[in-house]
Amino acid sequence: MDLGGGKDSYLGLPVSHGEEEGNGGSKPRQRYVQKDGKCNVHHGNVQETYRYLSDLFTTLVDLRWRLSFFIFTLVYVVNWLFFGFLWWLIALIRGDLLHADEEGWTPCVENLNSFVSAFLFSIETETTIGYGYRVITEKCPEGIILLLVQAILGSIVNAMMVGCMFVKISQPKNRAETLMFSHNAVISVRDSKMCLMFRVGDLRNSHIVEASIRAKLIRSQQTKEGEFIPLNQTDINIGFDTGDDRLFLVSPLIISHEINEKSPFWEMSRAQMEKEQFEIVVILEGMVEATGMTCQARSSYLDSEVLWGYRFTPVLSLEKGFYEVDYNNFHDIYETNTPTCSAKELSARLKESPSRLDAQTDENPYIYTVLTPTHTLF
């Protein structure tokens, strides 16, 4: 082992150059949250389905588009048919269908002589088309009452269905499609501390207001009493105690989790992490600048997608009068000397040999001492 801080050591500790295989091998594993943010959970054997009807508006909004269009059309057609039947029934009871051609006979609705004409009159009444060919007369009180009922119920149906379609179209989850997460998370040393990092970015020029980010570690756990918890959730601190979780997401940012005593990765070395099975779920939230609605984007990293001994390639450069973001390099990473020991062991070694820290410089091709146009910033 090289104690002088060469390429194969860091403060006398063996280092990873990043060329080994990623954690977890190549065996595929079931995700809890997909890379595109969809939760891979199916709710089966739900007995109390009436609960969906108690929140009918949300149920309609959550339906798929093809089913939403079907229900949208069905509701209107059934409503028109129902009131068309009532208009036809009034005409039948009053005898308008039998005496429609008689001189001096005043029907409830002029020129309503069949169910088809009653259906058309129902459509004209509810949609306020008003062709003027079929007109209700003043000598039909039951027709006037039905007209009022249809006008009121028609307005309610319009408000409900148009409202559902409007909310469905303007749902902020579509805004999440332009929020990006890096394909991999990486572990390396930053400011003498082991850190877990991933990158986030926003493709739109309109920004996410009050953006915040959080992360969860999902893994199985067995308690001291022998209880097995298959999907235990543990918070990963990415700055909620210091305010660093509040983001100004104008350009891509590298989100860093310091692996300290409170971190679930504190005692994990590279070898131990390769044996672990876990998933890191990251959640980015904020308000859409254009609408003020809350937007949430999600992604996840399996243990095999957490790469030890890498850093992210810079994507931001200074041009004449503006900063340029190169999204071609958004997911790119490069190798860096990183100890293979746990963060706990690295911290202990730093306390023992603080004088060696200055000698541990990394060969980072993206560091510049002079900042000029077209130079990379980070």
XYZ file of C-alpha atoms in Angstrom:
378
model
C 0.000 0.000 0.000
C 1.315 3.418 -0.928
C 1.382 5.693 2.137
C 2.564 8.662 0.191
C -0.747 9.528 -1.363
C -0.026 8.300 -4.894
C -2.507 7.269 -7.534
C -3.201 3.948 -5.816
C -3.822 5.380 -2.356
C -5.611 8.178 -0.566
C -4.135 8.943 2.864
C -2.699 5.444 2.797
C -6.059 3.882 1.925
C -6.636 1.808 -1.219
C -8.562 3.694 -3.866
C -11.004 2.861 -6.611
C -10.290 4.079 -10.135
C -13.845 3.348 -11.249
C -12.967 0.654 -13.772
C -14.556 -2.185 -11.798
C -18.141 -3.273 -12.370
C -20.905 -1.321 -10.709
C -22.583 -2.439 -7.517
C -24.940 -5.360 -7.491
C -23.671 -7.131 -10.613
C -25.870 -7.545 -13.649
C -28.780 -9.376 -12.071
C -31.998 -7.454 -12.829
C -34.068 -6.435 -9.830
C -37.567 -5.094 -9.350
C -37.804 -1.342 -8.909
C -40.027 0.406 -6.404
C -40.024 3.594 -8.515
C -39.264 3.536 -12.239
C -36.670 5.845 -13.774
C -39.484 7.922 -15.294
C -41.058 8.386 -11.857
C -43.916 5.899 -12.083
C -44.445 3.959 -8.859
C -44.277 0.238 -9.520
C -47.051 -0.655 -7.062
C -50.378 -2.299 -7.877
C -53.306 -2.016 -5.459
C -55.165 -5.310 -5.596
C -58.184 -6.790 -3.791
C -59.592 -3.390 -2.855
C -62.932 -4.210 -1.234
C -64.212 -0.708 -0.442
C -64.403 0.551 -4.014
C -67.186 2.963 -3.038
C -64.458 5.226 -1.664
C -63.520 6.083 -5.251
C -67.054 7.382 -5.840
C -66.916 9.553 -2.729
C -64.181 11.536 -4.507
C -65.675 11.320 -7.984
C -63.886 14.376 -9.386
C -60.407 13.018 -8.580
C -61.423 9.598 -9.885
C -62.426 11.119 -13.236
C -59.245 13.194 -13.450
C -57.040 10.157 -12.752
C -58.570 8.095 -15.576
C -56.639 7.453 -18.765
C -57.352 9.746 -21.694
C -59.245 7.224 -23.813
C -61.488 6.348 -20.881
C -61.953 10.026 -20.046
C -63.123 10.781 -23.608
C -65.485 7.810 -23.484
C -67.047 8.908 -20.187
C -67.174 12.533 -21.375
C -69.163 11.496 -24.463
C -71.297 8.976 -22.580
C -72.373 11.452 -19.893
C -73.571 14.014 -22.433
C -75.350 11.491 -24.675
C -77.108 9.819 -21.732
C -78.137 13.217 -20.365
C -79.570 14.286 -23.724
C -81.371 10.962 -24.161
C -82.831 11.124 -20.652
C -84.293 14.598 -21.069
C -85.299 13.803 -24.654
C -87.319 10.897 -23.271
C -88.984 13.215 -20.734
C -89.930 15.716 -23.464
C -91.314 12.875 -25.595
C -93.210 11.513 -22.567
C -94.850 14.902 -21.910
C -95.879 15.132 -25.560
C -97.273 11.596 -25.424
C -99.281 12.185 -22.233
C -100.682 15.495 -23.499
C -101.633 13.893 -26.809
C -99.397 16.187 -28.843
C -98.135 13.272 -30.935
C -101.691 12.376 -32.010
C -103.038 15.893 -32.562
C -99.938 17.564 -33.946
C -101.553 18.197 -37.360
C -104.920 19.436 -36.057
C -105.895 23.081 -36.473
C -106.098 25.042 -33.219
C -104.137 22.486 -31.176
C -101.436 24.049 -29.008
C -98.738 21.496 -28.190
C -96.237 21.722 -25.333
C -93.376 22.040 -27.819
C -93.969 23.211 -31.358
C -92.896 20.751 -34.105
C -92.120 17.930 -31.632
C -93.784 14.898 -33.224
C -91.449 11.945 -32.476
C -88.742 10.719 -30.103
C -86.045 11.837 -32.549
C -87.397 15.387 -32.579
C -87.630 15.265 -28.752
C -83.973 14.163 -28.590
C -82.942 17.002 -30.910
C -84.931 19.493 -28.822
C -83.142 18.211 -25.706
C -79.743 18.840 -27.346
C -80.788 22.327 -28.510
C -82.071 23.212 -25.041
C -79.032 22.040 -23.081
C -76.414 23.369 -25.459
C -78.393 26.612 -26.041
C -78.060 26.199 -29.802
C -81.534 27.636 -30.345
C -82.407 26.893 -33.980
C -85.907 28.259 -33.343
C -87.801 25.478 -35.169
C -88.883 23.706 -31.960
C -90.171 26.117 -29.307
C -91.838 25.513 -25.944
C -95.250 27.164 -25.539
C -96.583 29.077 -22.532
C -99.570 26.712 -22.133
C -97.347 23.871 -20.877
C -96.414 24.401 -17.181
C -94.884 20.929 -16.891
C -92.680 21.736 -19.871
C -91.554 25.001 -18.287
C -90.582 23.148 -15.100
C -88.693 20.515 -17.102
C -86.923 23.278 -19.025
C -85.700 24.823 -15.766
C -84.534 21.453 -14.422
C -82.656 20.613 -17.618
C -81.011 24.046 -17.735
C -79.773 23.726 -14.140
C -78.620 20.104 -14.402
C -77.050 20.806 -17.780
C -74.973 23.601 -16.261
C -73.819 21.253 -13.491
C -72.848 18.570 -16.005
C -70.979 21.131 -18.110
C -69.096 22.461 -15.093
C -68.158 18.955 -13.956
C -67.047 17.540 -17.288
C -65.323 20.642 -18.657
C -63.636 21.127 -15.280
C -62.345 17.551 -15.341
C -60.951 17.956 -18.835
C -59.345 21.302 -17.995
C -57.664 19.941 -14.860
C -56.528 16.859 -16.745
C -54.978 18.949 -19.531
C -53.260 21.345 -17.124
C -51.987 18.697 -14.715
C -48.490 19.680 -13.537
C -47.200 16.124 -13.922
C -46.711 16.911 -17.613
C -44.247 19.605 -16.510
C -42.195 16.880 -14.833
C -41.339 15.470 -18.263
C -38.845 18.322 -18.735
C -37.123 17.749 -15.379
C -34.079 15.493 -15.733
C -32.191 13.212 -13.370
C -28.794 11.728 -14.144
C -28.781 8.062 -15.140
C -26.379 7.217 -12.310
C -25.515 8.385 -8.832
C -21.836 8.511 -7.897
C -19.730 8.291 -4.745
C -16.462 10.180 -4.379
C -14.601 12.477 -2.010
C -15.651 16.129 -1.926
C -13.977 18.551 0.497
C -12.337 15.609 2.313
C -15.713 13.960 2.911
C -17.245 10.974 1.206
C -20.346 12.078 -0.698
C -23.149 10.455 -2.658
C -24.095 12.667 -5.607
C -26.560 12.825 -8.478
C -27.471 15.557 -10.953
C -30.794 17.268 -11.705
C -31.718 19.706 -14.458
C -34.630 21.624 -15.964
C -34.961 21.822 -19.756
C -37.457 24.698 -19.830
C -36.749 28.412 -19.728
C -39.699 28.907 -17.361
C -38.455 27.876 -13.955
C -39.712 25.764 -11.085
C -40.504 28.108 -8.193
C -39.685 27.100 -4.596
C -38.009 23.924 -5.817
C -37.002 21.433 -3.143
C -35.558 17.939 -3.258
C -35.506 14.959 -0.928
C -34.321 11.381 -1.076
C -35.329 8.065 0.472
C -33.366 4.854 0.889
C -35.577 1.832 0.198
C -34.305 -1.543 1.404
C -35.436 -4.549 3.381
C -34.818 -4.610 7.110
C -35.185 -7.098 9.915
C -35.794 -5.716 13.396
C -34.265 -7.035 16.602
C -37.573 -8.740 17.324
C -37.402 -10.639 14.046
C -39.972 -8.593 12.140
C -39.159 -8.369 8.426
C -39.878 -5.030 6.738
C -39.578 -5.542 2.953
C -39.576 -1.880 1.866
C -38.303 0.137 4.785
C -37.886 3.853 4.037
C -35.000 5.859 5.488
C -34.437 9.574 4.950
C -31.233 10.565 3.163
C -30.124 14.015 4.260
C -29.427 16.171 1.233
C -29.607 19.460 3.075
C -32.987 19.739 4.775
C -31.275 20.781 8.038
C -29.169 23.480 6.353
C -31.542 24.659 3.621
C -29.463 23.159 0.813
C -32.489 21.138 -0.259
C -34.070 24.392 -1.521
C -32.931 24.714 -5.118
C -32.561 27.568 -7.580
C -32.865 25.288 -10.585
C -31.835 27.593 -13.419
C -28.990 25.337 -14.563
C -28.194 21.685 -13.769
C -27.184 21.110 -10.156
C -25.249 18.310 -8.492
C -27.106 17.237 -5.361
C -24.756 15.973 -2.666
C -25.403 13.787 0.365
C -22.574 13.929 2.877
C -21.941 10.435 4.221
C -21.534 11.175 7.925
C -22.489 9.538 11.223
C -26.195 9.997 10.512
C -26.012 8.568 6.995
C -27.188 5.000 6.320
C -23.997 4.560 4.235
C -21.633 5.612 7.050
C -20.162 2.159 7.684
C -20.431 0.861 4.111
C -17.237 0.259 2.181
C -17.281 -0.337 -1.539
C -17.146 -4.110 -1.025
C -20.022 -3.982 1.452
C -22.122 -1.766 -0.801
C -21.705 -4.212 -3.687
C -23.379 -6.873 -1.523
C -26.271 -4.646 -0.505
C -29.613 -4.458 -2.275
C -31.245 -1.077 -2.050
C -32.931 1.656 -4.051
C -32.552 5.405 -3.659
C -35.719 7.323 -4.549
C -35.286 11.043 -5.265
C -38.222 13.454 -5.327
C -38.067 16.957 -6.801
C -40.981 19.278 -6.027
C -41.875 22.861 -6.811
C -44.470 25.174 -8.313
C -44.867 25.637 -12.052
C -44.074 29.263 -12.808
C -46.794 29.591 -15.459
C -49.693 28.100 -13.464
C -48.667 28.111 -9.796
C -49.577 24.421 -9.492
C -47.338 22.049 -7.562
C -45.229 19.739 -9.710
C -43.420 16.601 -8.574
C -40.783 14.651 -10.497
C -39.390 11.333 -9.293
C -36.625 8.952 -10.203
C -34.622 6.215 -8.532
C -31.211 4.580 -8.434
C -30.707 0.884 -7.808
C -27.552 -0.269 -6.048
C -26.134 -1.197 -9.461
C -26.624 2.413 -10.615
C -24.588 3.892 -7.758
C -21.027 4.057 -9.091
C -18.100 4.260 -6.697
C -15.120 6.378 -7.726
C -16.714 8.750 -10.244
C -17.687 12.396 -10.587
C -19.959 14.191 -13.018
C -18.588 15.819 -16.136
C -19.172 19.604 -16.105
C -21.947 20.885 -18.364
C -21.833 24.643 -17.750
C -19.514 26.965 -19.650
C -19.129 30.727 -19.873
C -19.852 32.279 -23.262
C -19.957 35.930 -24.276
C -22.724 37.435 -22.197
C -24.374 34.217 -20.991
C -23.825 30.760 -19.548
C -24.164 27.761 -21.860
C -25.469 24.380 -20.674
C -24.390 21.371 -22.727
C -26.952 18.655 -22.087
C -24.942 16.201 -24.193
C -22.743 15.760 -21.112
C -25.552 15.751 -18.569
C -25.264 12.030 -17.800
C -21.499 11.754 -18.375
C -19.114 10.876 -15.562
C -15.355 10.522 -15.227
C -13.162 8.395 -12.974
C -11.529 9.780 -9.858
C -9.328 8.340 -7.120
C -11.665 7.398 -4.281
C -10.895 5.293 -1.184
C -12.664 1.949 -1.188
C -13.069 2.037 2.587
C -16.147 3.286 4.399
C -16.696 6.953 5.173
C -16.248 6.091 8.847
C -12.781 4.680 8.241
C -11.845 7.616 6.002
C -12.921 10.081 8.690
C -10.801 8.273 11.270
C -7.770 8.301 8.981
C -8.196 12.024 8.310
C -8.200 12.701 12.043
C -5.011 10.674 12.416
C -3.188 12.256 9.454
C -4.619 15.715 8.720
C -1.262 16.891 7.358
C -1.492 14.466 4.434
C -4.678 15.978 3.114
C -2.966 18.757 1.180
C -1.005 16.221 -0.834
C -4.116 14.373 -2.014
C -4.813 16.285 -5.227
C -7.002 14.734 -7.867
C -6.239 14.829 -11.564
C -9.354 16.745 -12.523
C -9.162 17.984 -16.121
C -12.126 20.290 -15.524
C -10.469 22.670 -13.014
C -9.291 25.995 -14.441
C -7.444 28.739 -12.615
C -8.338 31.414 -15.154
C -11.993 31.881 -16.088
C -12.429 33.043 -19.670
C -15.226 32.597 -22.214
C -15.823 28.974 -23.291
C -14.075 27.681 -20.157
C -15.952 25.083 -18.172
C -17.222 26.136 -14.765
C -18.704 22.967 -13.253
